[in-house]
């Protein structure tokens, strides 16, 4: 139970910092708290456009630029398929392999639980080979804003309205 509470607390603090940073960035972008909706809307649109551009640039960097640290055989299947952030997280976790090894009690599964990335005891299995792409969650493998073939069901309200109207007709006929 303590481990679960620790994970929840860690996630809460991480998200709170991200929200506070976004709030701070919005305040800087607006420059003051006074103004009409059009000015605020334009400022927010500019901020979102800027963030979108930064994310796209980060994706492009992840697919084209390879650091010398990641030229090892260990990262061969991940290069160009996951973001540089993930590669840096895995590299930091791989450094823990030397003292955590494949001992689950010293590993703690923190990376697997919080980021759904391989933890130190998992990475100890791949010291000789390379990390399989399947061990990385799909979230970290998306390097573009397109859907990349991810199935999203088409939702239509027509069927629900038809069902509700049929139920209403049946209830009126009974009454």
mmCIF file of C-alpha atoms in Angstrom:
data_model
loop_
_atom_site.group_PDB
_atom_site.id
_atom_site.type_symbol
_atom_site.label_atom_id
_atom_site.label_comp_id
_atom_site.label_asym_id
_atom_site.label_seq_id
_atom_site.Cartn_x
_atom_site.Cartn_y
_atom_site.Cartn_z
ATOM 1 C CA UNK A 1 0.000 0.000 0.000
ATOM 2 C CA UNK A 2 2.866 2.361 0.763
ATOM 3 C CA UNK A 3 4.256 1.798 -2.736
ATOM 4 C CA UNK A 4 0.890 2.695 -4.298
ATOM 5 C CA UNK A 5 0.646 5.864 -2.171
ATOM 6 C CA UNK A 6 4.191 6.819 -3.145
ATOM 7 C CA UNK A 7 3.368 6.416 -6.849
ATOM 8 C CA UNK A 8 0.187 8.483 -6.487
ATOM 9 C CA UNK A 9 2.016 11.223 -4.596
ATOM 10 C CA UNK A 10 4.802 11.296 -7.180
ATOM 11 C CA UNK A 11 2.292 11.559 -10.016
ATOM 12 C CA UNK A 12 0.351 14.290 -8.192
ATOM 13 C CA UNK A 13 3.468 16.394 -7.610
ATOM 14 C CA UNK A 14 4.600 15.914 -11.209
ATOM 15 C CA UNK A 15 1.211 16.940 -12.632
ATOM 16 C CA UNK A 16 0.867 19.862 -10.218
ATOM 17 C CA UNK A 17 4.230 21.220 -11.372
ATOM 18 C CA UNK A 18 3.198 20.883 -15.006
ATOM 19 C CA UNK A 19 -0.110 22.654 -14.381
ATOM 20 C CA UNK A 20 1.589 25.436 -12.440
ATOM 21 C CA UNK A 21 4.117 25.880 -15.246
ATOM 22 C CA UNK A 22 1.333 26.065 -17.859
ATOM 23 C CA UNK A 23 -0.518 28.605 -15.707
ATOM 24 C CA UNK A 24 2.652 30.682 -15.329
ATOM 25 C CA UNK A 25 3.293 30.547 -19.090
ATOM 26 C CA UNK A 26 -0.280 31.669 -19.773
ATOM 27 C CA UNK A 27 0.080 34.601 -17.363
ATOM 28 C CA UNK A 28 3.299 35.641 -19.083
ATOM 29 C CA UNK A 29 1.651 35.349 -22.487
ATOM 30 C CA UNK A 30 -1.380 37.424 -21.443
ATOM 31 C CA UNK A 31 0.841 40.018 -19.698
ATOM 32 C CA UNK A 32 -2.059 41.196 -17.546
ATOM 33 C CA UNK A 33 -5.320 39.895 -16.196
ATOM 34 C CA UNK A 34 -7.418 42.595 -17.825
ATOM 35 C CA UNK A 35 -8.719 42.504 -21.365
ATOM 36 C CA UNK A 36 -11.539 41.298 -23.478
ATOM 37 C CA UNK A 37 -12.165 37.783 -24.738
ATOM 38 C CA UNK A 38 -10.709 38.507 -28.193
ATOM 39 C CA UNK A 39 -7.326 39.543 -26.793
ATOM 40 C CA UNK A 40 -7.201 36.558 -24.450
ATOM 41 C CA UNK A 41 -8.276 34.225 -27.250
ATOM 42 C CA UNK A 42 -5.570 35.550 -29.579
ATOM 43 C CA UNK A 43 -2.900 35.223 -26.892
ATOM 44 C CA UNK A 44 -3.961 31.661 -26.073
ATOM 45 C CA UNK A 45 -4.062 30.769 -29.763
ATOM 46 C CA UNK A 46 -0.519 32.108 -30.176
ATOM 47 C CA UNK A 47 0.642 30.116 -27.158
ATOM 48 C CA UNK A 48 -0.934 26.875 -28.400
ATOM 49 C CA UNK A 49 0.500 27.426 -31.881
ATOM 50 C CA UNK A 50 3.947 27.976 -30.361
ATOM 51 C CA UNK A 51 3.645 24.801 -28.255
ATOM 52 C CA UNK A 52 2.481 22.854 -31.305
ATOM 53 C CA UNK A 53 5.508 24.050 -33.269
ATOM 54 C CA UNK A 54 7.872 23.114 -30.426
ATOM 55 C CA UNK A 55 6.366 19.622 -30.193
ATOM 56 C CA UNK A 56 6.646 19.087 -33.952
ATOM 57 C CA UNK A 57 10.281 20.240 -33.857
ATOM 58 C CA UNK A 58 10.919 17.825 -31.002
ATOM 59 C CA UNK A 59 9.380 14.984 -33.039
ATOM 60 C CA UNK A 60 11.569 15.851 -36.026
ATOM 61 C CA UNK A 61 14.654 15.927 -33.823
ATOM 62 C CA UNK A 62 13.710 12.539 -32.374
ATOM 63 C CA UNK A 63 13.490 10.957 -35.815
ATOM 64 C CA UNK A 64 16.635 12.484 -37.345
ATOM 65 C CA UNK A 65 19.200 13.358 -34.676
ATOM 66 C CA UNK A 66 20.947 10.537 -32.830
ATOM 67 C CA UNK A 67 23.215 11.231 -29.885
ATOM 68 C CA UNK A 68 26.461 9.289 -29.533
ATOM 69 C CA UNK A 69 25.135 7.704 -26.327
ATOM 70 C CA UNK A 70 22.380 5.952 -28.285
ATOM 71 C CA UNK A 71 24.588 4.422 -30.982
ATOM 72 C CA UNK A 72 24.952 1.249 -28.888
ATOM 73 C CA UNK A 73 23.254 -1.949 -30.046
ATOM 74 C CA UNK A 74 20.981 -1.686 -27.009
ATOM 75 C CA UNK A 75 19.008 1.200 -28.558
ATOM 76 C CA UNK A 76 19.065 -0.042 -32.185
ATOM 77 C CA UNK A 77 15.363 -0.899 -32.444
ATOM 78 C CA UNK A 78 14.283 2.319 -30.695
ATOM 79 C CA UNK A 79 16.125 4.932 -32.775
ATOM 80 C CA UNK A 80 13.719 7.008 -34.838
ATOM 81 C CA UNK A 81 10.767 5.172 -33.295
ATOM 82 C CA UNK A 82 10.548 6.819 -29.868
ATOM 83 C CA UNK A 83 11.156 10.338 -28.618
ATOM 84 C CA UNK A 84 14.503 11.563 -27.342
ATOM 85 C CA UNK A 85 12.888 12.073 -23.943
ATOM 86 C CA UNK A 86 12.209 8.332 -23.755
ATOM 87 C CA UNK A 87 15.732 7.487 -24.863
ATOM 88 C CA UNK A 88 17.121 9.762 -22.143
ATOM 89 C CA UNK A 89 14.819 8.203 -19.528
ATOM 90 C CA UNK A 90 15.878 4.691 -20.574
ATOM 91 C CA UNK A 91 19.564 5.706 -20.531
ATOM 92 C CA UNK A 92 19.182 7.055 -16.993
ATOM 93 C CA UNK A 93 17.395 3.869 -15.932
ATOM 94 C CA UNK A 94 20.041 1.730 -17.641
ATOM 95 C CA UNK A 95 22.665 3.301 -15.385
ATOM 96 C CA UNK A 96 20.751 1.844 -12.439
ATOM 97 C CA UNK A 97 21.170 -1.686 -13.836
ATOM 98 C CA UNK A 98 24.703 -1.892 -12.426
ATOM 99 C CA UNK A 99 23.542 -1.673 -8.808
ATOM 100 C CA UNK A 100 19.907 -2.814 -9.100
ATOM 101 C CA UNK A 101 20.555 -5.723 -11.464
ATOM 102 C CA UNK A 102 17.613 -8.036 -11.906
ATOM 103 C CA UNK A 103 16.663 -7.837 -8.240
ATOM 104 C CA UNK A 104 13.021 -6.644 -8.106
ATOM 105 C CA UNK A 105 13.305 -5.470 -4.494
ATOM 106 C CA UNK A 106 16.043 -2.952 -5.340
ATOM 107 C CA UNK A 107 14.480 -1.987 -8.680
ATOM 108 C CA UNK A 108 11.124 -0.735 -7.411
ATOM 109 C CA UNK A 109 9.507 -0.817 -10.896
ATOM 110 C CA UNK A 110 9.181 2.989 -10.801
ATOM 111 C CA UNK A 111 9.705 3.564 -14.546
ATOM 112 C CA UNK A 112 7.300 0.754 -15.455
ATOM 113 C CA UNK A 113 4.624 2.028 -13.089
ATOM 114 C CA UNK A 114 4.890 5.764 -13.792
ATOM 115 C CA UNK A 115 5.967 5.981 -17.452
ATOM 116 C CA UNK A 116 5.273 2.432 -18.711
ATOM 117 C CA UNK A 117 8.908 2.191 -19.804
ATOM 118 C CA UNK A 118 11.327 -0.664 -19.018
ATOM 119 C CA UNK A 119 12.666 -0.483 -15.471
ATOM 120 C CA UNK A 120 16.180 -1.446 -14.349
ATOM 121 C CA UNK A 121 15.409 -5.127 -13.736
ATOM 122 C CA UNK A 122 13.827 -5.389 -17.214
ATOM 123 C CA UNK A 123 16.764 -3.594 -18.835
ATOM 124 C CA UNK A 124 19.169 -6.066 -17.223
ATOM 125 C CA UNK A 125 17.730 -8.704 -19.602
ATOM 126 C CA UNK A 126 18.753 -6.638 -22.624
ATOM 127 C CA UNK A 127 22.379 -5.876 -21.670
ATOM 128 C CA UNK A 128 23.622 -8.174 -24.433
ATOM 129 C CA UNK A 129 20.817 -7.650 -26.998
ATOM 130 C CA UNK A 130 18.616 -4.683 -27.818
ATOM 131 C CA UNK A 131 15.480 -3.302 -26.210
ATOM 132 C CA UNK A 132 12.392 -4.448 -28.147
ATOM 133 C CA UNK A 133 10.015 -1.771 -29.346
ATOM 134 C CA UNK A 134 7.086 -3.681 -27.817
ATOM 135 C CA UNK A 135 8.412 -2.948 -24.320
ATOM 136 C CA UNK A 136 7.669 0.774 -24.885
ATOM 137 C CA UNK A 137 4.093 1.983 -24.449
ATOM 138 C CA UNK A 138 2.319 3.208 -27.603
ATOM 139 C CA UNK A 139 2.093 6.740 -26.162
ATOM 140 C CA UNK A 140 5.875 7.115 -26.376
ATOM 141 C CA UNK A 141 6.034 5.698 -29.915
ATOM 142 C CA UNK A 142 3.858 8.389 -31.466
ATOM 143 C CA UNK A 143 6.120 10.918 -33.138
ATOM 144 C CA UNK A 144 3.504 12.798 -35.135
ATOM 145 C CA UNK A 145 0.073 14.306 -34.683
ATOM 146 C CA UNK A 146 -1.544 12.004 -37.237
ATOM 147 C CA UNK A 147 -3.518 9.015 -36.019
ATOM 148 C CA UNK A 148 -0.960 6.568 -37.521
ATOM 149 C CA UNK A 149 -3.655 3.981 -38.109
ATOM 150 C CA UNK A 150 -4.933 3.983 -34.548
ATOM 151 C CA UNK A 151 -8.546 2.929 -34.682
ATOM 152 C CA UNK A 152 -10.986 5.426 -33.280
ATOM 153 C CA UNK A 153 -14.587 4.269 -33.476
ATOM 154 C CA UNK A 154 -17.000 6.550 -35.244
ATOM 155 C CA UNK A 155 -19.543 7.705 -32.737
ATOM 156 C CA UNK A 156 -23.014 8.571 -33.916
ATOM 157 C CA UNK A 157 -25.809 9.873 -31.763
ATOM 158 C CA UNK A 158 -28.496 8.753 -34.225
ATOM 159 C CA UNK A 159 -28.659 5.231 -32.778
ATOM 160 C CA UNK A 160 -28.944 6.547 -29.226
ATOM 161 C CA UNK A 161 -31.718 8.972 -30.189
ATOM 162 C CA UNK A 162 -33.560 6.144 -31.983
ATOM 163 C CA UNK A 163 -33.275 3.905 -28.911
ATOM 164 C CA UNK A 164 -34.523 6.660 -26.587
ATOM 165 C CA UNK A 165 -37.443 7.486 -28.881
ATOM 166 C CA UNK A 166 -38.391 3.792 -29.082
ATOM 167 C CA UNK A 167 -38.316 3.577 -25.271
ATOM 168 C CA UNK A 168 -40.499 6.695 -25.027
ATOM 169 C CA UNK A 169 -42.983 5.249 -27.543
ATOM 170 C CA UNK A 170 -43.181 1.962 -25.610
ATOM 171 C CA UNK A 171 -43.703 3.800 -22.301
ATOM 172 C CA UNK A 172 -46.480 5.914 -23.851
ATOM 173 C CA UNK A 173 -48.181 2.813 -25.269
ATOM 174 C CA UNK A 174 -48.105 1.128 -21.847
ATOM 175 C CA UNK A 175 -49.538 4.173 -20.079
#
